[in-house]
């Protein structure tokens, strides 16, 4: 499986994660039909934000409400591992309760995507998915 993400959305997510380092950043992935069009930063309300993340329930509620009223669907979430690889931790797996959600993790080795599935090969909860970045690079970058 491949998940598509808009180039500008990925750029915004990278910037959010960089700005909040060394704490873990987090947010929601919004879009349609398996295409991530936006990353929406959310407060990390975990106690130990250097090692964990917990998306502010108010942000999740607002996104659900937006989706119900015709806005983009919630396709998953993102968070950063400023001091580790972009691989789900065991705690991530314990908290990945929404089957079908895409988890985008930004770590020291870049960004990687995973899908929440039953009996996944990673901690019994995730399977790795490829990321396809779509859309033009803005003029002047690289
Ligand atoms: Zn994690």
JSON list of C-alpha atoms and ligand atoms in Angstrom, two decimals:
[
{"chain": "A", "resi": 1, "resn": "UNK", "atom": "CA", "xyz": [0.00, 0.00, 0.00]},
{"chain": "A", "resi": 2, "resn": "UNK", "atom": "CA", "xyz": [1.07, 3.56, -0.70]},
{"chain": "A", "resi": 3, "resn": "UNK", "atom": "CA", "xyz": [-0.17, 6.67, 1.05]},
{"chain": "A", "resi": 4, "resn": "UNK", "atom": "CA", "xyz": [-0.05, 9.93, -0.88]},
{"chain": "A", "resi": 5, "resn": "UNK", "atom": "CA", "xyz": [0.74, 13.18, 0.87]},
{"chain": "A", "resi": 6, "resn": "UNK", "atom": "CA", "xyz": [0.70, 16.67, -0.57]},
{"chain": "A", "resi": 7, "resn": "UNK", "atom": "CA", "xyz": [4.16, 18.21, -0.65]},
{"chain": "A", "resi": 8, "resn": "UNK", "atom": "CA", "xyz": [3.03, 21.35, 1.17]},
{"chain": "A", "resi": 9, "resn": "UNK", "atom": "CA", "xyz": [1.41, 19.27, 3.92]},
{"chain": "A", "resi": 10, "resn": "UNK", "atom": "CA", "xyz": [4.62, 17.31, 4.47]},
{"chain": "A", "resi": 11, "resn": "UNK", "atom": "CA", "xyz": [6.60, 20.56, 4.58]},
{"chain": "A", "resi": 12, "resn": "UNK", "atom": "CA", "xyz": [4.27, 21.95, 7.24]},
{"chain": "A", "resi": 13, "resn": "UNK", "atom": "CA", "xyz": [4.48, 18.78, 9.31]},
{"chain": "A", "resi": 14, "resn": "UNK", "atom": "CA", "xyz": [8.29, 18.79, 9.12]},
{"chain": "A", "resi": 15, "resn": "UNK", "atom": "CA", "xyz": [8.34, 22.43, 10.22]},
{"chain": "A", "resi": 16, "resn": "UNK", "atom": "CA", "xyz": [6.01, 21.75, 13.15]},
{"chain": "A", "resi": 17, "resn": "UNK", "atom": "CA", "xyz": [8.15, 18.83, 14.34]},
{"chain": "A", "resi": 18, "resn": "UNK", "atom": "CA", "xyz": [11.34, 20.85, 14.04]},
{"chain": "A", "resi": 19, "resn": "UNK", "atom": "CA", "xyz": [9.84, 23.79, 15.91]},
{"chain": "A", "resi": 20, "resn": "UNK", "atom": "CA", "xyz": [8.74, 21.64, 18.85]},
{"chain": "A", "resi": 21, "resn": "UNK", "atom": "CA", "xyz": [11.90, 19.55, 19.19]},
{"chain": "A", "resi": 22, "resn": "UNK", "atom": "CA", "xyz": [13.21, 18.23, 21.54]},
{"chain": "A", "resi": 23, "resn": "UNK", "atom": "CA", "xyz": [9.62, 17.58, 22.59]},
{"chain": "A", "resi": 24, "resn": "UNK", "atom": "CA", "xyz": [7.51, 15.27, 20.48]},
{"chain": "A", "resi": 25, "resn": "UNK", "atom": "CA", "xyz": [5.19, 17.12, 18.13]},
{"chain": "A", "resi": 26, "resn": "UNK", "atom": "CA", "xyz": [1.85, 15.67, 17.06]},
{"chain": "A", "resi": 27, "resn": "UNK", "atom": "CA", "xyz": [-1.11, 16.40, 14.88]},
{"chain": "A", "resi": 28, "resn": "UNK", "atom": "CA", "xyz": [-3.79, 15.00, 12.63]},
{"chain": "A", "resi": 29, "resn": "UNK", "atom": "CA", "xyz": [-3.67, 13.99, 8.97]},
{"chain": "A", "resi": 30, "resn": "UNK", "atom": "CA", "xyz": [-6.67, 15.22, 7.00]},
{"chain": "A", "resi": 31, "resn": "UNK", "atom": "CA", "xyz": [-7.66, 14.44, 3.45]},
{"chain": "A", "resi": 32, "resn": "UNK", "atom": "CA", "xyz": [-9.81, 12.33, 1.20]},
{"chain": "A", "resi": 33, "resn": "UNK", "atom": "CA", "xyz": [-9.56, 8.89, -0.31]},
{"chain": "A", "resi": 34, "resn": "UNK", "atom": "CA", "xyz": [-6.15, 8.00, 1.06]},
{"chain": "A", "resi": 35, "resn": "UNK", "atom": "CA", "xyz": [-4.62, 11.31, -0.03]},
{"chain": "A", "resi": 36, "resn": "UNK", "atom": "CA", "xyz": [-3.31, 13.43, 2.84]},
{"chain": "A", "resi": 37, "resn": "UNK", "atom": "CA", "xyz": [-3.96, 17.05, 2.00]},
{"chain": "A", "resi": 38, "resn": "UNK", "atom": "CA", "xyz": [-3.24, 18.70, 5.34]},
{"chain": "A", "resi": 39, "resn": "UNK", "atom": "CA", "xyz": [-1.38, 18.15, 8.55]},
{"chain": "A", "resi": 40, "resn": "UNK", "atom": "CA", "xyz": [-3.03, 19.95, 11.44]},
{"chain": "A", "resi": 41, "resn": "UNK", "atom": "CA", "xyz": [-0.77, 20.53, 14.42]},
{"chain": "A", "resi": 42, "resn": "UNK", "atom": "CA", "xyz": [-2.32, 19.67, 17.78]},
{"chain": "A", "resi": 43, "resn": "UNK", "atom": "CA", "xyz": [-1.11, 20.35, 21.31]},
{"chain": "A", "resi": 44, "resn": "UNK", "atom": "CA", "xyz": [0.80, 17.45, 22.86]},
{"chain": "A", "resi": 45, "resn": "UNK", "atom": "CA", "xyz": [-0.90, 16.95, 26.22]},
{"chain": "A", "resi": 46, "resn": "UNK", "atom": "CA", "xyz": [1.30, 14.06, 27.41]},
{"chain": "A", "resi": 47, "resn": "UNK", "atom": "CA", "xyz": [3.05, 14.54, 30.76]},
{"chain": "A", "resi": 48, "resn": "UNK", "atom": "CA", "xyz": [6.43, 13.50, 29.40]},
{"chain": "A", "resi": 49, "resn": "UNK", "atom": "CA", "xyz": [6.52, 15.31, 26.08]},
{"chain": "A", "resi": 50, "resn": "UNK", "atom": "CA", "xyz": [10.18, 14.51, 25.55]},
{"chain": "A", "resi": 51, "resn": "UNK", "atom": "CA", "xyz": [9.33, 10.84, 25.11]},
{"chain": "A", "resi": 52, "resn": "UNK", "atom": "CA", "xyz": [5.60, 10.58, 24.52]},
{"chain": "A", "resi": 53, "resn": "UNK", "atom": "CA", "xyz": [2.75, 12.26, 22.79]},
{"chain": "A", "resi": 54, "resn": "UNK", "atom": "CA", "xyz": [-0.96, 12.49, 23.31]},
{"chain": "A", "resi": 55, "resn": "UNK", "atom": "CA", "xyz": [-3.07, 14.49, 20.90]},
{"chain": "A", "resi": 56, "resn": "UNK", "atom": "CA", "xyz": [-5.22, 17.07, 22.64]},
{"chain": "A", "resi": 57, "resn": "UNK", "atom": "CA", "xyz": [-8.72, 15.54, 22.72]},
{"chain": "A", "resi": 58, "resn": "UNK", "atom": "CA", "xyz": [-10.18, 18.95, 21.87]},
{"chain": "A", "resi": 59, "resn": "UNK", "atom": "CA", "xyz": [-8.25, 18.97, 18.58]},
{"chain": "A", "resi": 60, "resn": "UNK", "atom": "CA", "xyz": [-9.52, 15.49, 17.76]},
{"chain": "A", "resi": 61, "resn": "UNK", "atom": "CA", "xyz": [-13.06, 16.50, 18.59]},
{"chain": "A", "resi": 62, "resn": "UNK", "atom": "CA", "xyz": [-12.82, 19.59, 16.40]},
{"chain": "A", "resi": 63, "resn": "UNK", "atom": "CA", "xyz": [-11.51, 17.53, 13.47]},
{"chain": "A", "resi": 64, "resn": "UNK", "atom": "CA", "xyz": [-14.32, 14.97, 13.85]},
{"chain": "A", "resi": 65, "resn": "UNK", "atom": "CA", "xyz": [-16.85, 17.75, 13.94]},
{"chain": "A", "resi": 66, "resn": "UNK", "atom": "CA", "xyz": [-15.32, 19.30, 10.81]},
{"chain": "A", "resi": 67, "resn": "UNK", "atom": "CA", "xyz": [-15.46, 15.98, 8.98]},
{"chain": "A", "resi": 68, "resn": "UNK", "atom": "CA", "xyz": [-19.10, 15.49, 9.90]},
{"chain": "A", "resi": 69, "resn": "UNK", "atom": "CA", "xyz": [-19.97, 18.90, 8.50]},
{"chain": "A", "resi": 70, "resn": "UNK", "atom": "CA", "xyz": [-18.43, 18.26, 5.11]},
{"chain": "A", "resi": 71, "resn": "UNK", "atom": "CA", "xyz": [-14.77, 18.97, 5.81]},
{"chain": "A", "resi": 72, "resn": "UNK", "atom": "CA", "xyz": [-11.87, 16.64, 5.09]},
{"chain": "A", "resi": 73, "resn": "UNK", "atom": "CA", "xyz": [-11.79, 13.21, 6.72]},
{"chain": "A", "resi": 74, "resn": "UNK", "atom": "CA", "xyz": [-9.33, 12.26, 9.46]},
{"chain": "A", "resi": 75, "resn": "UNK", "atom": "CA", "xyz": [-6.95, 9.80, 7.83]},
{"chain": "A", "resi": 76, "resn": "UNK", "atom": "CA", "xyz": [-4.60, 9.40, 10.75]},
{"chain": "A", "resi": 77, "resn": "UNK", "atom": "CA", "xyz": [-2.05, 11.19, 12.86]},
{"chain": "A", "resi": 78, "resn": "UNK", "atom": "CA", "xyz": [1.57, 12.22, 12.91]},
{"chain": "A", "resi": 79, "resn": "UNK", "atom": "CA", "xyz": [4.14, 12.59, 15.63]},
{"chain": "A", "resi": 80, "resn": "UNK", "atom": "CA", "xyz": [7.86, 13.01, 15.94]},
{"chain": "A", "resi": 81, "resn": "UNK", "atom": "CA", "xyz": [10.63, 10.98, 17.52]},
{"chain": "A", "resi": 82, "resn": "UNK", "atom": "CA", "xyz": [13.24, 13.72, 17.89]},
{"chain": "A", "resi": 83, "resn": "UNK", "atom": "CA", "xyz": [15.71, 11.37, 19.55]},
{"chain": "A", "resi": 84, "resn": "UNK", "atom": "CA", "xyz": [14.90, 8.08, 17.84]},
{"chain": "A", "resi": 85, "resn": "UNK", "atom": "CA", "xyz": [14.16, 6.38, 14.55]},
{"chain": "A", "resi": 86, "resn": "UNK", "atom": "CA", "xyz": [10.87, 6.76, 12.72]},
{"chain": "A", "resi": 87, "resn": "UNK", "atom": "CA", "xyz": [9.55, 3.44, 13.93]},
{"chain": "A", "resi": 88, "resn": "UNK", "atom": "CA", "xyz": [6.53, 2.87, 16.17]},
{"chain": "A", "resi": 89, "resn": "UNK", "atom": "CA", "xyz": [7.35, 2.24, 19.82]},
{"chain": "A", "resi": 90, "resn": "UNK", "atom": "CA", "xyz": [5.54, -0.41, 21.83]},
{"chain": "A", "resi": 91, "resn": "UNK", "atom": "CA", "xyz": [3.59, 2.35, 23.52]},
{"chain": "A", "resi": 92, "resn": "UNK", "atom": "CA", "xyz": [2.61, 3.72, 20.10]},
{"chain": "A", "resi": 93, "resn": "UNK", "atom": "CA", "xyz": [1.25, 0.27, 19.26]},
{"chain": "A", "resi": 94, "resn": "UNK", "atom": "CA", "xyz": [-0.73, 0.08, 22.49]},
{"chain": "A", "resi": 95, "resn": "UNK", "atom": "CA", "xyz": [-2.37, 3.38, 21.66]},
{"chain": "A", "resi": 96, "resn": "UNK", "atom": "CA", "xyz": [-3.06, 2.70, 17.99]},
{"chain": "A", "resi": 97, "resn": "UNK", "atom": "CA", "xyz": [-6.72, 1.84, 18.36]},
{"chain": "A", "resi": 98, "resn": "UNK", "atom": "CA", "xyz": [-8.17, 3.23, 15.17]},
{"chain": "A", "resi": 99, "resn": "UNK", "atom": "CA", "xyz": [-7.97, 0.48, 12.52]},
{"chain": "A", "resi": 100, "resn": "UNK", "atom": "CA", "xyz": [-7.08, 1.86, 9.12]},
{"chain": "A", "resi": 101, "resn": "UNK", "atom": "CA", "xyz": [-5.47, 5.02, 10.46]},
{"chain": "A", "resi": 102, "resn": "UNK", "atom": "CA", "xyz": [-2.21, 6.13, 8.92]},
{"chain": "A", "resi": 103, "resn": "UNK", "atom": "CA", "xyz": [0.53, 6.93, 11.41]},
{"chain": "A", "resi": 104, "resn": "UNK", "atom": "CA", "xyz": [3.21, 9.21, 10.04]},
{"chain": "A", "resi": 105, "resn": "UNK", "atom": "CA", "xyz": [6.32, 9.23, 12.23]},
{"chain": "A", "resi": 106, "resn": "UNK", "atom": "CA", "xyz": [9.17, 11.69, 11.78]},
{"chain": "A", "resi": 107, "resn": "UNK", "atom": "CA", "xyz": [12.41, 10.45, 13.28]},
{"chain": "A", "resi": 108, "resn": "UNK", "atom": "CA", "xyz": [16.12, 10.84, 12.91]},
{"chain": "A", "resi": 109, "resn": "UNK", "atom": "CA", "xyz": [15.99, 8.77, 9.72]},
{"chain": "A", "resi": 110, "resn": "UNK", "atom": "CA", "xyz": [13.29, 10.86, 8.07]},
{"chain": "A", "resi": 111, "resn": "UNK", "atom": "CA", "xyz": [9.58, 10.19, 7.87]},
{"chain": "A", "resi": 112, "resn": "UNK", "atom": "CA", "xyz": [7.91, 6.81, 7.59]},
{"chain": "A", "resi": 113, "resn": "UNK", "atom": "CA", "xyz": [4.27, 5.80, 7.37]},
{"chain": "A", "resi": 114, "resn": "UNK", "atom": "CA", "xyz": [2.44, 2.89, 8.97]},
{"chain": "A", "resi": 115, "resn": "UNK", "atom": "CA", "xyz": [-1.11, 1.65, 8.82]},
{"chain": "A", "resi": 116, "resn": "UNK", "atom": "CA", "xyz": [-2.98, 0.34, 11.84]},
{"chain": "A", "resi": 117, "resn": "UNK", "atom": "CA", "xyz": [-4.04, -3.24, 11.13]},
{"chain": "A", "resi": 118, "resn": "UNK", "atom": "CA", "xyz": [-4.95, -6.32, 13.13]},
{"chain": "A", "resi": 119, "resn": "UNK", "atom": "CA", "xyz": [-2.00, -8.70, 13.45]},
{"chain": "A", "resi": 120, "resn": "UNK", "atom": "CA", "xyz": [0.42, -6.24, 11.88]},
{"chain": "A", "resi": 121, "resn": "UNK", "atom": "CA", "xyz": [4.05, -7.26, 11.49]},
{"chain": "A", "resi": 122, "resn": "UNK", "atom": "CA", "xyz": [5.22, -4.40, 13.74]},
{"chain": "A", "resi": 123, "resn": "UNK", "atom": "CA", "xyz": [4.27, -4.91, 17.39]},
{"chain": "A", "resi": 124, "resn": "UNK", "atom": "CA", "xyz": [1.20, -6.81, 16.13]},
{"chain": "A", "resi": 125, "resn": "UNK", "atom": "CA", "xyz": [-0.41, -3.52, 15.25]},
{"chain": "A", "resi": 126, "resn": "UNK", "atom": "CA", "xyz": [1.23, -1.73, 12.33]},
{"chain": "A", "resi": 127, "resn": "UNK", "atom": "CA", "xyz": [2.27, -2.49, 8.79]},
{"chain": "A", "resi": 128, "resn": "UNK", "atom": "CA", "xyz": [4.69, -0.25, 6.92]},
{"chain": "A", "resi": 129, "resn": "UNK", "atom": "CA", "xyz": [3.34, 1.65, 3.93]},
{"chain": "A", "resi": 130, "resn": "UNK", "atom": "CA", "xyz": [5.19, 3.58, 1.26]},
{"chain": "A", "resi": 131, "resn": "UNK", "atom": "CA", "xyz": [4.90, 7.36, 1.06]},
{"chain": "A", "resi": 132, "resn": "UNK", "atom": "CA", "xyz": [4.37, 9.11, -2.25]},
{"chain": "A", "resi": 133, "resn": "UNK", "atom": "CA", "xyz": [4.84, 12.87, -2.10]},
{"chain": "A", "resi": 134, "resn": "UNK", "atom": "CA", "xyz": [2.65, 14.57, -4.69]},
{"chain": "A", "resi": 135, "resn": "UNK", "atom": "CA", "xyz": [2.56, 18.10, -5.97]},
{"chain": "A", "resi": 136, "resn": "UNK", "atom": "CA", "xyz": [5.14, 20.48, -7.30]},
{"chain": "A", "resi": 137, "resn": "UNK", "atom": "CA", "xyz": [8.07, 21.63, -5.25]},
{"chain": "A", "resi": 138, "resn": "UNK", "atom": "CA", "xyz": [7.85, 25.34, -4.65]},
{"chain": "A", "resi": 139, "resn": "UNK", "atom": "CA", "xyz": [10.16, 27.51, -6.69]},
{"chain": "A", "resi": 140, "resn": "UNK", "atom": "CA", "xyz": [13.51, 28.07, -5.12]},
{"chain": "A", "resi": 141, "resn": "UNK", "atom": "CA", "xyz": [13.78, 24.92, -3.01]},
{"chain": "A", "resi": 142, "resn": "UNK", "atom": "CA", "xyz": [16.76, 22.71, -3.79]},
{"chain": "B", "resi": 1, "resn": "LIG", "atom": "ZN1", "xyz": [6.10, 7.30, 18.94]}
]
